[in-house]
Amino acid sequence: MRIGVPKEIKPSEHRVGLTPASVRDLAAHGHEVFVETGAGLGIGRPDEDYEQSGATILPDADEVFARAEMIVKVKEPQAVERARLREGQVLFTYLHLAPDAPQAKELVASGATAIAYETVTSRFGGLPLLTPMSEVAGRMSIQAGAYYLERAHGGLGVLLGGVPGVDPAKVVVLGGGTVGTHAAHIAIGMGAEVWVLDRSNDALRRLWTQFGRSLNTVFSTQDSVERHVAQADLIIGGVLIPGAAAPKLVSREMIATMKPGSVVVDVAIDQGGCFETSRPTTHDDPVFKVDDVTHYCVANMPGAVPRTSAEALNNATLPFVMQLADMGWEAALKADPHLAAGLNVHAGQITHAAVHEALPDLPYRPLREVLAA
């Protein structure tokens, strides 16, 4: 198969779809890999590293898209990239379509087959291609929150872990999944008072077993969310419904009850965010304030640490890229129902039920019908 790797063009995005190590494995299987010049510079890998791994370097994205049967990226295709897609071409990347109707409409119009990292499942019930970036984002959320709690950055002037004789900051984590677990791990390590809210008793038991009495767990209800939001110095939003828009757990009214200078970090912003007051921001302009509460809503948080993120992502994606390349997308999806769960768009139609629920006006064909055909 001819596989294309364009340079990421979303603002402040420095990751790359395939590392040289991944290219080498694909080339060993007889596949051609076309890499746009400079695509790996953000992770410190020049074109020469890709050439030594067996890739062909192309001068621009137009050529990469024109020559490739499958495009492997990191972030959702931007408008100029969507215009390059063609009927029958495969796109394998993060999409996050539910809150992004313009992208979904253009992918449908392109006729391409779009497989989303974030909805590929595992036999254990997890999301293996979302997990590594959720791990990174969960850890980064505490770093960002601690930074913006400093008075010089508009915060309360609170040290996350406190000092002897002075209370630590109260960190509230909404969601006990991968983001929440890793956020709790870092916050506990920094000495904060940490509370995790979740509607899954199994998740709360797992966290209790992992962290013991250093972590406080609370079943999530409207009452408990309201109470802990009002008391929090830092809130991490880490809820996820695969493929669907994130639920708005924290209303504008709840934000108004928070202490001036407190901070919210919305890791769910890729799926629309779980704070009613959230809107996507960038690494160049990461925060805004509502009712004197700092909102950090960067939509590609792991892009700030691209070396770590690209390696972690490739560790997870390479086996699936190899399946698609070795077998072709149709045979690969029919053979693996977990990879098939990643199919979001095919031949001018939405194919994922949660995306269809969020965007009911777009043409829809259930996944089972696509696979049967």
Tab-separated table of C-alpha atoms in Angstrom:
chain	number	residue	atom	x	y	z
A	1	MET	CA	0.000	0.000	0.000
A	2	ARG	CA	1.077	3.598	-0.601
A	3	ILE	CA	0.923	5.438	2.737
A	4	GLY	CA	1.179	9.218	3.105
A	5	VAL	CA	2.345	11.210	6.124
A	6	PRO	CA	1.734	14.972	5.749
A	7	LYS	CA	3.136	17.543	8.121
A	8	GLU	CA	0.612	18.526	10.784
A	9	ILE	CA	-0.684	22.058	10.239
A	10	LYS	CA	-3.015	22.621	13.190
A	11	PRO	CA	-1.626	25.550	15.250
A	12	SER	CA	1.145	24.482	17.651
A	13	GLU	CA	0.842	20.830	16.610
A	14	HIS	CA	4.296	19.231	16.396
A	15	ARG	CA	3.470	15.525	16.486
A	16	VAL	CA	3.739	13.338	13.400
A	17	GLY	CA	1.586	10.454	12.164
A	18	LEU	CA	4.444	7.971	11.760
A	19	THR	CA	7.862	7.951	13.389
A	20	PRO	CA	10.917	6.629	11.506
A	21	ALA	CA	10.678	3.383	13.487
A	22	SER	CA	7.109	2.857	12.275
A	23	VAL	CA	8.133	3.661	8.702
A	24	ARG	CA	10.885	1.059	8.880
A	25	ASP	CA	8.433	-1.674	9.922
A	26	LEU	CA	5.972	-0.720	7.177
A	27	ALA	CA	8.723	-0.668	4.557
A	28	ALA	CA	9.835	-4.119	5.717
A	29	HIS	CA	6.322	-5.330	4.868
A	30	GLY	CA	6.702	-4.016	1.344
A	31	HIS	CA	4.682	-0.809	1.707
A	32	GLU	CA	5.656	2.561	0.238
A	33	VAL	CA	5.663	5.469	2.674
A	34	PHE	CA	5.610	9.069	1.431
A	35	VAL	CA	6.540	11.704	4.024
A	36	GLU	CA	6.197	15.438	3.533
A	37	THR	CA	9.494	17.231	3.999
A	38	GLY	CA	9.895	18.510	7.561
A	39	ALA	CA	7.043	16.405	8.935
A	40	GLY	CA	9.222	14.970	11.703
A	41	LEU	CA	11.109	18.087	12.742
A	42	GLY	CA	8.727	18.724	15.634
A	43	ILE	CA	9.903	15.501	17.288
A	44	GLY	CA	13.535	16.107	16.368
A	45	ARG	CA	13.587	13.688	13.404
A	46	PRO	CA	14.890	15.201	10.137
A	47	ASP	CA	14.074	13.949	6.645
A	48	GLU	CA	17.292	11.933	6.610
A	49	ASP	CA	16.003	9.727	9.429
A	50	TYR	CA	12.900	8.929	7.410
A	51	GLU	CA	14.888	8.223	4.243
A	52	GLN	CA	17.153	5.829	6.141
A	53	SER	CA	14.009	4.053	7.380
A	54	GLY	CA	12.778	3.549	3.829
A	55	ALA	CA	10.489	6.552	3.244
A	56	THR	CA	10.313	8.746	0.173
A	57	ILE	CA	10.390	12.450	1.002
A	58	LEU	CA	7.983	14.621	-0.980
A	59	PRO	CA	8.150	18.425	-1.207
A	60	ASP	CA	4.597	19.290	-0.150
A	61	ALA	CA	1.305	17.983	1.164
A	62	ASP	CA	-0.361	18.117	-2.250
A	63	GLU	CA	1.977	15.415	-3.532
A	64	VAL	CA	1.590	13.310	-0.394
A	65	PHE	CA	-2.199	13.303	-0.675
A	66	ALA	CA	-2.090	12.751	-4.435
A	67	ARG	CA	0.178	9.693	-4.280
A	68	ALA	CA	-1.094	7.966	-1.129
A	69	GLU	CA	-3.867	5.407	-0.851
A	70	MET	CA	-3.972	5.908	2.934
A	71	ILE	CA	-3.188	9.089	4.873
A	72	VAL	CA	-1.924	8.656	8.454
A	73	LYS	CA	-2.103	11.784	10.602
A	74	VAL	CA	-2.442	12.860	14.225
A	75	LYS	CA	-5.040	15.627	14.360
A	76	GLU	CA	-8.262	16.040	12.435
A	77	PRO	CA	-7.729	17.226	8.854
A	78	GLN	CA	-7.913	20.976	8.495
A	79	ALA	CA	-10.056	22.524	5.754
A	80	VAL	CA	-7.232	22.655	3.213
A	81	GLU	CA	-6.438	19.000	3.917
A	82	ARG	CA	-10.052	17.918	3.608
A	83	ALA	CA	-10.111	19.494	0.163
A	84	ARG	CA	-7.259	17.167	-0.880
A	85	LEU	CA	-9.055	13.960	0.095
A	86	ARG	CA	-10.606	11.919	-2.694
A	87	GLU	CA	-13.141	9.176	-3.125
A	88	GLY	CA	-11.837	5.797	-1.990
A	89	GLN	CA	-8.865	7.224	-0.100
A	90	VAL	CA	-8.426	6.086	3.513
A	91	LEU	CA	-7.806	8.577	6.315
A	92	PHE	CA	-6.575	7.259	9.668
A	93	THR	CA	-6.288	9.889	12.413
A	94	TYR	CA	-8.097	11.537	15.316
A	95	LEU	CA	-11.366	13.042	14.056
A	96	HIS	CA	-13.625	14.042	17.001
A	97	LEU	CA	-16.542	14.612	14.635
A	98	ALA	CA	-19.461	14.930	17.069
A	99	PRO	CA	-18.831	18.607	17.949
A	100	ASP	CA	-17.416	19.484	14.509
A	101	ALA	CA	-20.178	19.575	11.893
A	102	PRO	CA	-18.111	21.449	9.247
A	103	GLN	CA	-15.423	18.773	9.286
A	104	ALA	CA	-17.980	15.963	9.204
A	105	LYS	CA	-19.816	17.516	6.229
A	106	GLU	CA	-16.612	17.894	4.225
A	107	LEU	CA	-15.445	14.371	4.997
A	108	VAL	CA	-18.828	13.070	3.855
A	109	ALA	CA	-18.577	15.151	0.678
A	110	SER	CA	-15.049	13.900	-0.067
A	111	GLY	CA	-16.136	10.277	-0.476
A	112	ALA	CA	-13.125	9.185	1.563
A	113	THR	CA	-13.101	6.394	4.151
A	114	ALA	CA	-12.286	7.996	7.518
A	115	ILE	CA	-11.254	5.824	10.462
A	116	ALA	CA	-10.977	7.626	13.807
A	117	TYR	CA	-8.377	6.727	16.400
A	118	GLU	CA	-10.693	7.753	19.229
A	119	THR	CA	-13.414	5.199	18.492
A	120	VAL	CA	-11.242	2.136	17.812
A	121	THR	CA	-11.912	-0.267	20.690
A	122	SER	CA	-10.086	-3.152	22.339
A	123	ARG	CA	-11.218	-6.605	23.398
A	124	PHE	CA	-10.938	-5.379	26.980
A	125	GLY	CA	-13.480	-2.619	26.369
A	126	GLY	CA	-11.028	0.280	26.269
A	127	LEU	CA	-10.000	2.822	23.639
A	128	PRO	CA	-6.392	1.824	22.863
A	129	LEU	CA	-5.603	4.668	20.453
A	130	LEU	CA	-7.047	7.354	22.700
A	131	THR	CA	-5.457	5.997	25.873
A	132	PRO	CA	-1.831	7.128	25.319
A	133	MET	CA	-2.860	10.706	24.587
A	134	SER	CA	-5.309	10.681	27.487
A	135	GLU	CA	-2.441	9.590	29.724
A	136	VAL	CA	-0.339	12.518	28.506
A	137	ALA	CA	-3.198	15.033	28.732
A	138	GLY	CA	-4.195	13.855	32.208
A	139	ARG	CA	-0.696	14.424	33.506
A	140	MET	CA	-0.321	17.738	31.692
A	141	SER	CA	-3.641	19.004	33.069
A	142	ILE	CA	-2.199	19.193	36.573
A	143	GLN	CA	0.943	20.960	35.364
A	144	ALA	CA	-1.195	23.526	33.547
A	145	GLY	CA	-3.525	23.956	36.504
A	146	ALA	CA	-0.659	24.460	38.958
A	147	TYR	CA	0.868	27.086	36.645
A	148	TYR	CA	-2.340	29.107	36.307
A	149	LEU	CA	-3.050	28.944	40.037
A	150	GLU	CA	0.022	31.109	40.534
A	151	ARG	CA	-0.816	34.761	41.217
A	152	ALA	CA	1.504	35.957	38.439
A	153	HIS	CA	-0.640	34.023	35.947
A	154	GLY	CA	-3.982	35.288	37.231
A	155	GLY	CA	-4.602	32.588	39.821
A	156	LEU	CA	-5.467	32.340	43.489
A	157	GLY	CA	-1.839	32.316	44.472
A	158	VAL	CA	-2.081	28.779	45.869
A	159	LEU	CA	0.668	26.150	45.894
A	160	LEU	CA	-0.870	22.857	44.849
A	161	GLY	CA	0.730	20.837	47.624
A	162	GLY	CA	0.709	23.478	50.335
A	163	VAL	CA	3.447	23.492	52.992
A	164	PRO	CA	3.529	22.373	56.636
A	165	GLY	CA	0.887	24.366	58.469
A	166	VAL	CA	-0.893	25.513	55.287
A	167	ASP	CA	-3.638	23.582	53.505
A	168	PRO	CA	-2.945	22.213	50.018
A	169	ALA	CA	-5.131	23.105	47.044
A	170	LYS	CA	-8.313	21.138	46.471
A	171	VAL	CA	-8.253	19.414	43.060
A	172	VAL	CA	-11.535	18.005	41.730
A	173	VAL	CA	-11.326	15.551	38.842
A	174	LEU	CA	-14.505	14.898	36.856
A	175	GLY	CA	-14.243	11.395	35.431
A	176	GLY	CA	-12.295	8.416	36.712
A	177	GLY	CA	-11.088	7.068	33.363
A	178	THR	CA	-7.624	7.347	31.856
A	179	VAL	CA	-7.444	11.147	32.030
A	180	GLY	CA	-8.757	11.215	35.585
A	181	THR	CA	-6.464	8.439	36.794
A	182	HIS	CA	-3.336	10.115	35.469
A	183	ALA	CA	-4.419	13.557	36.660
A	184	ALA	CA	-5.025	12.124	40.133
A	185	HIS	CA	-1.633	10.397	40.075
A	186	ILE	CA	0.234	13.661	39.420
A	187	ALA	CA	-1.916	15.762	41.769
A	188	ILE	CA	-1.451	13.295	44.627
A	189	GLY	CA	2.274	13.226	43.922
A	190	MET	CA	2.366	17.007	44.248
A	191	GLY	CA	0.605	16.799	47.616
A	192	ALA	CA	-2.810	18.199	46.653
A	193	GLU	CA	-6.122	17.228	48.239
A	194	VAL	CA	-7.662	15.235	45.403
A	195	TRP	CA	-11.297	14.269	44.791
A	196	VAL	CA	-12.475	12.175	41.837
A	197	LEU	CA	-16.148	12.129	40.831
A	198	ASP	CA	-17.529	9.397	38.578
A	199	ARG	CA	-20.836	7.634	37.943
A	200	SER	CA	-19.187	4.214	37.755
A	201	ASN	CA	-18.809	2.411	41.059
A	202	ASP	CA	-16.331	0.074	39.378
A	203	ALA	CA	-14.143	3.033	38.417
A	204	LEU	CA	-14.298	4.428	41.946
A	205	ARG	CA	-13.361	1.036	43.418
A	206	ARG	CA	-10.428	0.753	41.000
A	207	LEU	CA	-9.167	4.185	41.983
A	208	TRP	CA	-9.621	3.412	45.680
A	209	THR	CA	-7.591	0.235	45.266
A	210	GLN	CA	-4.877	2.036	43.298
A	211	PHE	CA	-4.459	5.129	45.466
A	212	GLY	CA	-5.918	4.200	48.856
A	213	ARG	CA	-6.756	6.934	51.350
A	214	SER	CA	-4.594	9.497	49.546
A	215	LEU	CA	-7.526	9.878	47.131
A	216	ASN	CA	-11.133	10.831	47.866
A	217	THR	CA	-13.775	9.234	45.644
A	218	VAL	CA	-17.361	10.462	45.252
A	219	PHE	CA	-20.267	9.128	43.225
A	220	SER	CA	-21.173	11.813	40.696
A	221	THR	CA	-24.613	13.387	41.051
A	222	GLN	CA	-25.772	16.912	40.304
A	223	ASP	CA	-25.620	17.647	44.029
A	224	SER	CA	-22.068	16.319	44.496
A	225	VAL	CA	-20.803	18.095	41.379
A	226	GLU	CA	-22.290	21.423	42.523
A	227	ARG	CA	-20.839	21.044	46.014
A	228	HIS	CA	-17.307	20.105	44.977
A	229	VAL	CA	-17.125	22.603	42.117
A	230	ALA	CA	-17.880	25.435	44.547
A	231	GLN	CA	-15.084	24.281	46.877
A	232	ALA	CA	-12.426	23.534	44.254
A	233	ASP	CA	-9.241	25.451	43.527
A	234	LEU	CA	-8.618	23.412	40.372
A	235	ILE	CA	-11.062	21.280	38.356
A	236	ILE	CA	-10.024	18.792	35.685
A	237	GLY	CA	-12.698	17.803	33.154
A	238	GLY	CA	-11.928	14.315	31.900
A	239	VAL	CA	-15.260	12.735	30.927
A	240	LEU	CA	-15.714	10.859	27.657
A	241	ILE	CA	-18.485	9.113	25.759
A	242	PRO	CA	-16.786	7.386	22.781
A	243	GLY	CA	-17.594	9.204	19.554
A	244	ALA	CA	-20.222	11.441	21.164
A	245	ALA	CA	-20.161	15.008	22.386
A	246	ALA	CA	-18.998	15.350	25.992
A	247	PRO	CA	-21.775	15.924	28.535
A	248	LYS	CA	-21.918	19.426	30.028
A	249	LEU	CA	-21.392	18.560	33.683
A	250	VAL	CA	-20.573	22.055	34.926
A	251	SER	CA	-23.009	24.851	34.114
A	252	ARG	CA	-22.326	28.567	33.830
A	253	GLU	CA	-24.118	28.990	37.146
A	254	MET	CA	-21.746	26.547	38.843
A	255	ILE	CA	-18.713	28.401	37.461
A	256	ALA	CA	-20.061	31.569	39.094
A	257	THR	CA	-19.915	29.858	42.513
A	258	MET	CA	-16.174	29.176	42.249
A	259	LYS	CA	-13.506	31.242	43.984
A	260	PRO	CA	-12.066	34.120	41.922
A	261	GLY	CA	-8.693	32.974	40.571
A	262	SER	CA	-9.572	29.275	40.544
A	263	VAL	CA	-8.830	27.223	37.422
A	264	VAL	CA	-10.620	24.698	35.209
A	265	VAL	CA	-8.781	22.506	32.681
A	266	ASP	CA	-11.144	20.965	30.123
A	267	VAL	CA	-9.390	17.898	28.700
A	268	ALA	CA	-12.698	16.911	27.069
A	269	ILE	CA	-12.599	19.961	24.789
A	270	ASP	CA	-11.834	17.825	21.701
A	271	GLN	CA	-15.332	16.379	22.109
A	272	GLY	CA	-16.921	19.750	22.836
A	273	GLY	CA	-15.916	20.129	26.485
A	274	CYS	CA	-17.657	19.264	29.742
A	275	PHE	CA	-17.913	22.843	31.063
A	276	GLU	CA	-20.725	24.957	29.638
A	277	THR	CA	-18.348	27.911	29.508
A	278	SER	CA	-15.597	26.107	27.560
A	279	ARG	CA	-14.430	26.953	24.049
A	280	PRO	CA	-11.351	25.587	22.274
A	281	THR	CA	-8.069	27.436	22.746
A	282	THR	CA	-4.534	26.961	21.447
A	283	HIS	CA	-1.078	26.640	22.952
A	284	ASP	CA	-0.342	30.169	21.694
A	285	ASP	CA	-3.408	31.588	23.477
A	286	PRO	CA	-4.357	28.894	26.004
A	287	VAL	CA	-6.646	30.568	28.546
A	288	PHE	CA	-9.579	32.890	29.001
A	289	LYS	CA	-11.640	33.915	32.036
A	290	VAL	CA	-15.322	33.576	32.825
A	291	ASP	CA	-16.484	35.049	36.152
A	292	ASP	CA	-12.791	35.411	37.073
A	293	VAL	CA	-12.250	31.650	36.685
A	294	THR	CA	-9.363	30.759	34.387
A	295	HIS	CA	-10.321	28.273	31.644
A	296	TYR	CA	-7.562	26.223	30.001
A	297	CYS	CA	-9.148	24.510	26.978
A	298	VAL	CA	-6.308	23.652	24.603
A	299	ALA	CA	-7.650	21.158	22.097
A	300	ASN	CA	-4.344	19.381	21.438
A	301	MET	CA	-2.627	19.378	24.813
A	302	PRO	CA	-0.227	16.486	24.014
A	303	GLY	CA	1.103	18.524	21.074
A	304	ALA	CA	3.153	20.519	23.593
A	305	VAL	CA	5.271	17.438	24.331
A	306	PRO	CA	5.479	15.970	20.812
A	307	ARG	CA	8.439	13.663	21.320
A	308	THR	CA	6.758	11.809	24.160
A	309	SER	CA	3.346	11.964	22.518
A	310	ALA	CA	4.333	10.833	19.020
A	311	GLU	CA	6.283	7.852	20.336
A	312	ALA	CA	3.434	6.837	22.659
A	313	LEU	CA	0.845	7.255	19.909
A	314	ASN	CA	2.845	5.240	17.380
A	315	ASN	CA	3.259	2.419	19.884
A	316	ALA	CA	-0.527	2.136	19.851
A	317	THR	CA	-1.364	2.921	16.219
A	318	LEU	CA	1.313	0.946	14.345
A	319	PRO	CA	-0.363	-2.486	14.683
A	320	PHE	CA	-3.589	-1.048	13.247
A	321	VAL	CA	-1.780	0.822	10.451
A	322	MET	CA	-0.065	-2.446	9.601
A	323	GLN	CA	-3.409	-4.309	9.508
A	324	LEU	CA	-4.917	-1.721	7.178
A	325	ALA	CA	-1.857	-1.715	4.917
A	326	ASP	CA	-1.356	-5.492	4.799
A	327	MET	CA	-5.009	-6.447	4.321
A	328	GLY	CA	-6.667	-3.374	2.833
A	329	TRP	CA	-9.264	-1.455	4.826
A	330	GLU	CA	-12.247	-3.646	3.925
A	331	ALA	CA	-10.649	-6.976	4.846
A	332	ALA	CA	-9.013	-5.458	7.943
A	333	LEU	CA	-12.310	-4.096	9.277
A	334	LYS	CA	-14.205	-7.299	8.553
A	335	ALA	CA	-11.501	-9.327	10.332
A	336	ASP	CA	-11.289	-7.067	13.388
A	337	PRO	CA	-14.497	-5.667	14.928
A	338	HIS	CA	-12.463	-3.450	17.235
A	339	LEU	CA	-10.771	-1.707	14.314
A	340	ALA	CA	-14.137	-1.604	12.544
A	341	ALA	CA	-15.497	0.464	15.451
A	342	GLY	CA	-13.171	3.221	14.269
A	343	LEU	CA	-15.004	3.697	10.977
A	344	ASN	CA	-16.751	7.076	11.146
A	345	VAL	CA	-17.290	8.021	7.502
A	346	HIS	CA	-17.452	5.963	4.317
A	347	ALA	CA	-18.592	6.706	0.760
A	348	GLY	CA	-20.470	9.871	1.640
A	349	GLN	CA	-22.153	8.627	4.801
A	350	ILE	CA	-21.629	8.727	8.568
A	351	THR	CA	-21.147	5.169	9.850
A	352	HIS	CA	-20.749	5.622	13.621
A	353	ALA	CA	-23.939	5.660	15.703
A	354	ALA	CA	-22.723	8.208	18.278
A	355	VAL	CA	-21.573	10.605	15.564
A	356	HIS	CA	-24.925	10.177	13.805
A	357	GLU	CA	-26.748	10.966	17.043
A	358	ALA	CA	-24.756	14.196	17.380
A	359	LEU	CA	-25.113	15.100	13.679
A	360	PRO	CA	-28.486	13.643	12.625
A	361	ASP	CA	-28.809	15.778	9.472
A	362	LEU	CA	-25.930	14.039	7.688
A	363	PRO	CA	-26.449	10.849	5.635
A	364	TYR	CA	-26.074	7.753	7.795
A	365	ARG	CA	-25.484	4.084	7.133
A	366	PRO	CA	-24.968	1.716	10.090
A	367	LEU	CA	-21.572	0.070	10.347
A	368	ARG	CA	-23.030	-3.431	10.069
A	369	GLU	CA	-24.508	-2.566	6.677
A	370	VAL	CA	-21.204	-1.182	5.418
A	371	LEU	CA	-19.337	-4.305	6.494
A	372	ALA	CA	-21.996	-6.607	5.049
A	373	ALA	CA	-21.731	-4.872	1.698
